[in-house]
Coordinates of C-alpha atoms and ligand atoms in Angstrom, one line a residue:
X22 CA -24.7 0.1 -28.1
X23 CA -27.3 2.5 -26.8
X24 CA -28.3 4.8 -23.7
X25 CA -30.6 4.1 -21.4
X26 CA -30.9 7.8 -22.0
X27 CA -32.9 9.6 -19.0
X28 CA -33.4 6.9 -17.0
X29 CA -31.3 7.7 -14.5
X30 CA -32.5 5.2 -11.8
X31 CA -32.1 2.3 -13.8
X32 CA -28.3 1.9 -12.3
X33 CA -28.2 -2.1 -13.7
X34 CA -28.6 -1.1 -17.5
X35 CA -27.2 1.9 -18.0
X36 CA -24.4 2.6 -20.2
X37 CA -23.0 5.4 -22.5
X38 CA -23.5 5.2 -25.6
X39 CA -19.4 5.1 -26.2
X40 CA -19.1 6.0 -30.4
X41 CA -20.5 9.1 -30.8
X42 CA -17.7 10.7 -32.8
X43 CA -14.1 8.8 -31.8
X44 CA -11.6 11.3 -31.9
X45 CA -9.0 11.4 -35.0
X46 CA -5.8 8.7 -33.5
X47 CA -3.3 9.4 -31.8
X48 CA 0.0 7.6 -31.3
X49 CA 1.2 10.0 -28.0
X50 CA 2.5 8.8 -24.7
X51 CA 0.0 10.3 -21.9
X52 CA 1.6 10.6 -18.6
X53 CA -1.0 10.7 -15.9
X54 CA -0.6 11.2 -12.2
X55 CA -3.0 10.9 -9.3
X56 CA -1.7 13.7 -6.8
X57 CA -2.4 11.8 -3.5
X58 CA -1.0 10.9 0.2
X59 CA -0.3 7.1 0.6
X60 CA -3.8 6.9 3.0
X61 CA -5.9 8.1 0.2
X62 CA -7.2 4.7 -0.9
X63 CA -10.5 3.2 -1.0
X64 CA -10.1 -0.7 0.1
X65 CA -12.7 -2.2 2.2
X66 CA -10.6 -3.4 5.0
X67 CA -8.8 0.1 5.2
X68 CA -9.3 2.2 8.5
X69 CA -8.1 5.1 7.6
X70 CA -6.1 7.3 10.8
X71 CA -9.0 8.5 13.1
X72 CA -7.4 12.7 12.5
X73 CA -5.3 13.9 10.4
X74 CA -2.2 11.5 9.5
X75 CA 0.9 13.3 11.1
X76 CA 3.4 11.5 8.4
X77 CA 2.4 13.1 5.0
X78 CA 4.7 11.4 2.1
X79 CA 2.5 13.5 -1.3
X80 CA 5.1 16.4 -1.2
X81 CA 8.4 14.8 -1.5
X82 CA 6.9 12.1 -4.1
X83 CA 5.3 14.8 -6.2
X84 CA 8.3 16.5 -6.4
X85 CA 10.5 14.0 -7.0
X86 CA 8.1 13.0 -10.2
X87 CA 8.4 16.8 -10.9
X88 CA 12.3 16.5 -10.7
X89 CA 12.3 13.1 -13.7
X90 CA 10.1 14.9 -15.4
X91 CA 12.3 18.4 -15.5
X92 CA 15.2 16.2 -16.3
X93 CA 13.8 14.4 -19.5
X94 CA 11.3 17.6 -20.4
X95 CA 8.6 15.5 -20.3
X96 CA 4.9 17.0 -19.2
X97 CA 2.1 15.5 -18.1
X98 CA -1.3 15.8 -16.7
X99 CA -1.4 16.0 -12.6
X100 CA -4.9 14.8 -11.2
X101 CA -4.9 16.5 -8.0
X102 CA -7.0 16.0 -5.0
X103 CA -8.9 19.3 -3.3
X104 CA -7.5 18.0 0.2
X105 CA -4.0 17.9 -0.7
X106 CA -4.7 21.5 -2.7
X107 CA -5.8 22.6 0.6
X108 CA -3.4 21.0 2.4
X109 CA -0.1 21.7 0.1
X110 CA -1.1 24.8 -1.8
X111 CA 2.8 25.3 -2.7
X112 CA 2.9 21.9 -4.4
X113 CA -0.3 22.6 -7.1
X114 CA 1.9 26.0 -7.6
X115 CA 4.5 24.2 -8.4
X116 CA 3.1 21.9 -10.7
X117 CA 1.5 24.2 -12.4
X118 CA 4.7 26.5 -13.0
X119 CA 6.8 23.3 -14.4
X120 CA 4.5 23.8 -17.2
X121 CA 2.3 20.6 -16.4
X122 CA -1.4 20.3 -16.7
X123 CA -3.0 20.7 -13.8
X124 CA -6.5 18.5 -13.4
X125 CA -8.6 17.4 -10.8
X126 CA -9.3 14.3 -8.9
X127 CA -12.2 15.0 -6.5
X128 CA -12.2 16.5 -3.3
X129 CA -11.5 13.3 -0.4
X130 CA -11.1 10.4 -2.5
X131 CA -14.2 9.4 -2.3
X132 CA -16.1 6.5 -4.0
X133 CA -18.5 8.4 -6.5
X134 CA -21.4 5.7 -5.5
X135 CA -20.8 6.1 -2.1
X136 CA -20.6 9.6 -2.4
X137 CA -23.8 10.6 -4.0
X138 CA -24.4 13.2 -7.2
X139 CA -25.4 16.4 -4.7
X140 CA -22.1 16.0 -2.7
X141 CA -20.1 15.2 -6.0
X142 CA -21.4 18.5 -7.5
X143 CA -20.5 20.4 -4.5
X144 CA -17.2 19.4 -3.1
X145 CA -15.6 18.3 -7.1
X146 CA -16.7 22.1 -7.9
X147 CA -15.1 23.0 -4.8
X148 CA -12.0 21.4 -5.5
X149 CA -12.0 22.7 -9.0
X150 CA -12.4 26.6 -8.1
X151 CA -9.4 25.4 -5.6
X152 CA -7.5 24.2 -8.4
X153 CA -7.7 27.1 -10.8
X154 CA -7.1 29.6 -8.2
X155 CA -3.5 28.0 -7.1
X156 CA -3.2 26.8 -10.6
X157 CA -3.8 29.4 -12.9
X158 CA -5.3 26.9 -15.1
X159 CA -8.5 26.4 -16.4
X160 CA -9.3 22.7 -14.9
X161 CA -10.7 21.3 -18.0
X162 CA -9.9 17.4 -16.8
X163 CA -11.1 15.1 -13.8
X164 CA -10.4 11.8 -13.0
X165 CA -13.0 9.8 -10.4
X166 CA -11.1 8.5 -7.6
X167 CA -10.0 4.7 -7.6
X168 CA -11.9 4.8 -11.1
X169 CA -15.0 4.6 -9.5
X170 CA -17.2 5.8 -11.8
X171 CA -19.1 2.9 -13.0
X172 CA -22.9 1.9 -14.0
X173 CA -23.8 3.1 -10.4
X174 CA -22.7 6.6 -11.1
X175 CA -22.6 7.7 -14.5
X176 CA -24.7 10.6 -13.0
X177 CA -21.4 11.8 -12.8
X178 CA -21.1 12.5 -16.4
X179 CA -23.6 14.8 -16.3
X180 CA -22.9 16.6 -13.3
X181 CA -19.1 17.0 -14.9
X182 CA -20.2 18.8 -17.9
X183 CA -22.7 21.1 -15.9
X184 CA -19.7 21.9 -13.9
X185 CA -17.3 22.7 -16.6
X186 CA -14.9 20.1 -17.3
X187 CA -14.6 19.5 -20.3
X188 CA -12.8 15.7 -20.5
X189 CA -13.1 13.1 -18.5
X190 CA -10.6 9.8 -17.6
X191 CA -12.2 7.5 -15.4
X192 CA -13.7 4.4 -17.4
X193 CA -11.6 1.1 -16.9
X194 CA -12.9 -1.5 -19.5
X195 CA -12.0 -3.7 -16.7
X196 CA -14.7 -4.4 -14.0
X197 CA -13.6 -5.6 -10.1
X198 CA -15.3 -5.4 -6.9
X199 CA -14.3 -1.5 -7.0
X200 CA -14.7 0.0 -9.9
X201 CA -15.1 -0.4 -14.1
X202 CA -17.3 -0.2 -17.2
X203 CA -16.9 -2.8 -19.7
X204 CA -18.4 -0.8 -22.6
X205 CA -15.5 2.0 -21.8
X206 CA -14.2 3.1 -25.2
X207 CA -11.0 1.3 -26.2
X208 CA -9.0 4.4 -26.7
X209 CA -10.0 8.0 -26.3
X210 CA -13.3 9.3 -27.6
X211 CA -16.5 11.2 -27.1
X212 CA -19.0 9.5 -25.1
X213 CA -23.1 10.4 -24.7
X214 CA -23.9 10.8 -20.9
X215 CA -27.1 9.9 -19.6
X216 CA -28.5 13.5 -19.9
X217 CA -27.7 13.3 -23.7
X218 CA -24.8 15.5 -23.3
X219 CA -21.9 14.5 -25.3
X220 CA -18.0 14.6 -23.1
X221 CA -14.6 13.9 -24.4
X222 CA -13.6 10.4 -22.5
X223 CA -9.7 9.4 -22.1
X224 CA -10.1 6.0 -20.4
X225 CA -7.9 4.0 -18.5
X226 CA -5.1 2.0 -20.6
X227 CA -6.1 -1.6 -21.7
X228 CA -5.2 -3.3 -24.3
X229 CA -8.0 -5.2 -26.5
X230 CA -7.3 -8.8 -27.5
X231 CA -10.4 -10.2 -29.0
X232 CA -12.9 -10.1 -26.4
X233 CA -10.8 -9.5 -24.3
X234 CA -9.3 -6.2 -22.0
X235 CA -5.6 -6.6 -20.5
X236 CA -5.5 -3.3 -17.7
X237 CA -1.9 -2.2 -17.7
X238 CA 0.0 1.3 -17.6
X239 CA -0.4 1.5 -14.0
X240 CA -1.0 0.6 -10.7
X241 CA -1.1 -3.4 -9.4
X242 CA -1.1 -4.1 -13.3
X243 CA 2.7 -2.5 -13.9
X244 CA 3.5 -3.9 -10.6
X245 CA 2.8 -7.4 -11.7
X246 CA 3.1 -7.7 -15.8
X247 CA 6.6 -7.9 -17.0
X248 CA 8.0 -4.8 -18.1
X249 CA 8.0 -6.5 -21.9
X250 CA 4.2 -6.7 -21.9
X251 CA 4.7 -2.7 -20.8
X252 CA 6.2 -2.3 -24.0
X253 CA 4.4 -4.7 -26.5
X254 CA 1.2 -3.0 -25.2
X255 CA 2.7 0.5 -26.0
X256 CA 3.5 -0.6 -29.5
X257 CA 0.3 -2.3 -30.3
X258 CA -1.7 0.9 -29.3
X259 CA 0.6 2.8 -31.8
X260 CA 0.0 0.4 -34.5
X261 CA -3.7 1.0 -33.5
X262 CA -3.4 4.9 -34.0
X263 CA -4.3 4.8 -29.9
X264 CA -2.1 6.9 -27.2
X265 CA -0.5 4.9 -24.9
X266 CA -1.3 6.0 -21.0
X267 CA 1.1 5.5 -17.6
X268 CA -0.9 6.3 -14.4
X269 CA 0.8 7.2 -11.8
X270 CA 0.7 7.7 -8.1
X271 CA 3.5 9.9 -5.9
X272 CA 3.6 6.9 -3.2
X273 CA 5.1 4.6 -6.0
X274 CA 8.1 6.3 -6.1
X275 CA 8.9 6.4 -2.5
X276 CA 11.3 4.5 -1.2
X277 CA 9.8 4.8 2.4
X278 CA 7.8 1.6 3.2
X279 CA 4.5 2.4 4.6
X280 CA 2.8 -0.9 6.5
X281 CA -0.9 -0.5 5.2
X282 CA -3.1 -1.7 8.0
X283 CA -5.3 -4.0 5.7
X284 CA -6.7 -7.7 4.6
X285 CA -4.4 -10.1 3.6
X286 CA -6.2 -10.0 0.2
X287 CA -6.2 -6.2 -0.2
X288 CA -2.3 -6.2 1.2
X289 CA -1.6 -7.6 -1.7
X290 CA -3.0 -5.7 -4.2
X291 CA -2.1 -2.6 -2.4
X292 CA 1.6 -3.4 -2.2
X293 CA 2.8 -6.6 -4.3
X294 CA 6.2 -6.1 -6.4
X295 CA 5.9 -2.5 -5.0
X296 CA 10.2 -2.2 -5.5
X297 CA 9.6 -4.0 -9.0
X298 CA 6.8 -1.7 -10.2
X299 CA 9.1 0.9 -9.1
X300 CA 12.1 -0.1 -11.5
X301 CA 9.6 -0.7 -14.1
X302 CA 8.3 2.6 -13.8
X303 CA 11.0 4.4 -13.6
X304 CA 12.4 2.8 -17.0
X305 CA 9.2 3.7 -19.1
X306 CA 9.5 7.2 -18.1
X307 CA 13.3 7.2 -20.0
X308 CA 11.9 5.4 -22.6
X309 CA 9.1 7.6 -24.2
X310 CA 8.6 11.7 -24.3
X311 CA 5.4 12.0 -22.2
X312 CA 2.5 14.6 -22.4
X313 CA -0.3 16.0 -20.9
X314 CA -3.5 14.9 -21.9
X315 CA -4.6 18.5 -22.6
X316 CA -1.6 19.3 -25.6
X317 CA -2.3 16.0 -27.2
X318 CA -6.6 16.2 -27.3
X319 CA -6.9 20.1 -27.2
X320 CA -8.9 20.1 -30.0
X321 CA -11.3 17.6 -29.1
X322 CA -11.5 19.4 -25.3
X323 CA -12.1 22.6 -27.2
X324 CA -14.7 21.4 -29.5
X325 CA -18.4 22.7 -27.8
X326 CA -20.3 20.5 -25.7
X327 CA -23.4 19.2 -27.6
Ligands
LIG426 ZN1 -6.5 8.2 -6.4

């Protein structure tokens, strides 16, 4: 599978090229959250609040997923948005000083191809430096928001390395209206961008059947698959030598209700099984020790950028 290298206009074809040099397996449970307010989502339908939303839920869920974790002395990798950085300073603090990772996921929740690469450059370095100054952290990892980095903006690849990350975890083998990759790599490993650069990829969880990819670990997907499949799919990956991942977002573990003002279509995705998701998720954090993406891979994140 080869890159359209260079070509960075030909958005229908191009692809990274997604073996470069896999990374050695690992068999680690990665615990992944997206630090966001329940109104940072990207559906078509959505009109998000005209000013700023007076009811802000990210605190108290953040620290409740702060308080499990504390509990179990599990760690994990926090993908936080610039906004809520801005917005909640104490909060990155405090993730920071329970030990976890602290990474970033873009400035506004944005769609990176409706963004564009010059505003991606300036507001996800913007939300870095924001980052590493509350943090104390270099911000090595970043996660595109609503997994939208996809054929149309692989730019981003690019831009990411020229901006010092130095992992990325935003492919999803699994392609919808909103977001996806097919070619993403099946587990973690170095990918060639576009500019010929090569950058450590830790891609969304899916488990590969044949041809096929099941998206789980997360999201509408742990909401709807029984919590056996959770499981079986967990194994499998360790039989594979592949971490498993969990994806998580502060609004899932809130038991406040929050009526989304969208489609019937996107209603469902957006809150379907929301209480049984919950439950599931809940268990899976008992069952495994989690960890942050940048203890597990540190030596693939360290290894220079070529
Ligand atoms: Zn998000």
């Amino acid at each position: 599978m080869s890159a359209t290298t260079g070509d960075r206009t030909n958005a229908a074809t191009a692809t990274v090229d997604l073996h470069a040099r896999p990374a050695a397996p690992r068999t680690a449970a990665l615990l992944t959250v997206d630090v966001e307010d329940w109104f940072h989502v990207n559906y078509r339908s959505f009109r998000p609040p005209a000013g700023p939303p007076a009811l802000r839920r990210v605190e108290p869920n953040t620290d409740r997923l702060l308080e499990l974790c504390a509990r179990r002395g599990d760690r994990g990798t926090f993908f936080v948005l610039g906004c809520v950085a801005q917005d909640h300073p104490g909060l990155v603090r405090r993730i920071a000083a329970a030990g976890h990772e602290v990474a970033c996921h873009g400035l506004a929740h944005e769609l990176l191809y409706e963004q564009g690469e010059a505003r991606f450059r300036s507001d996800v370095g913007d939300a870095r430096a924001r980052l590493q100054d509350l943090s104390g952290q270099s911000v090595l990892g970043f996660r595109a928001p609503s997994w939208s980095l996809t054929r149309r903006s692989l730019w981003a690849l690019d831009a990411l390395v020229e901006l010092g990350f130095r992992y990325d975890a935003s492919l999803f083998a699994v392609e919808n209206y909103m977001y996806g990759l097919r070619e993403a790599p099946p587990a973690p490993a170095f990918v060639r961008t576009l500019g010929g650069a090569t950058l450590f990829e830790v891609p969304a969880p899916a488990l590969r059947v044949g041809p096929l990819a099941i998206p789980h670990g997360g999201g509408f997907y742990l909401r709807m698959l029984p919590l056996w499949f959770e499981r079986l799919a967990m194994r499998l990956h360790a039989r594979r030598g592949e971490p498993s991942m969990l994806y998580v977002h502060p609004r899932e573990v809130d038991e406040v209700e929050i009526a989304m003002p969208l489609g019937a279509l996107e209603s469902f995705i957006q809150s379907a099984r929301v209480a049984a998701g919950r439950r599931k998720l809940l268990r899976l954090l008992t069952e495994h020790t989690w960890q942050p993406i940048a203890d597990v891979y540190a030596d693939e994140i360290a290894a220079p950028v070529v």
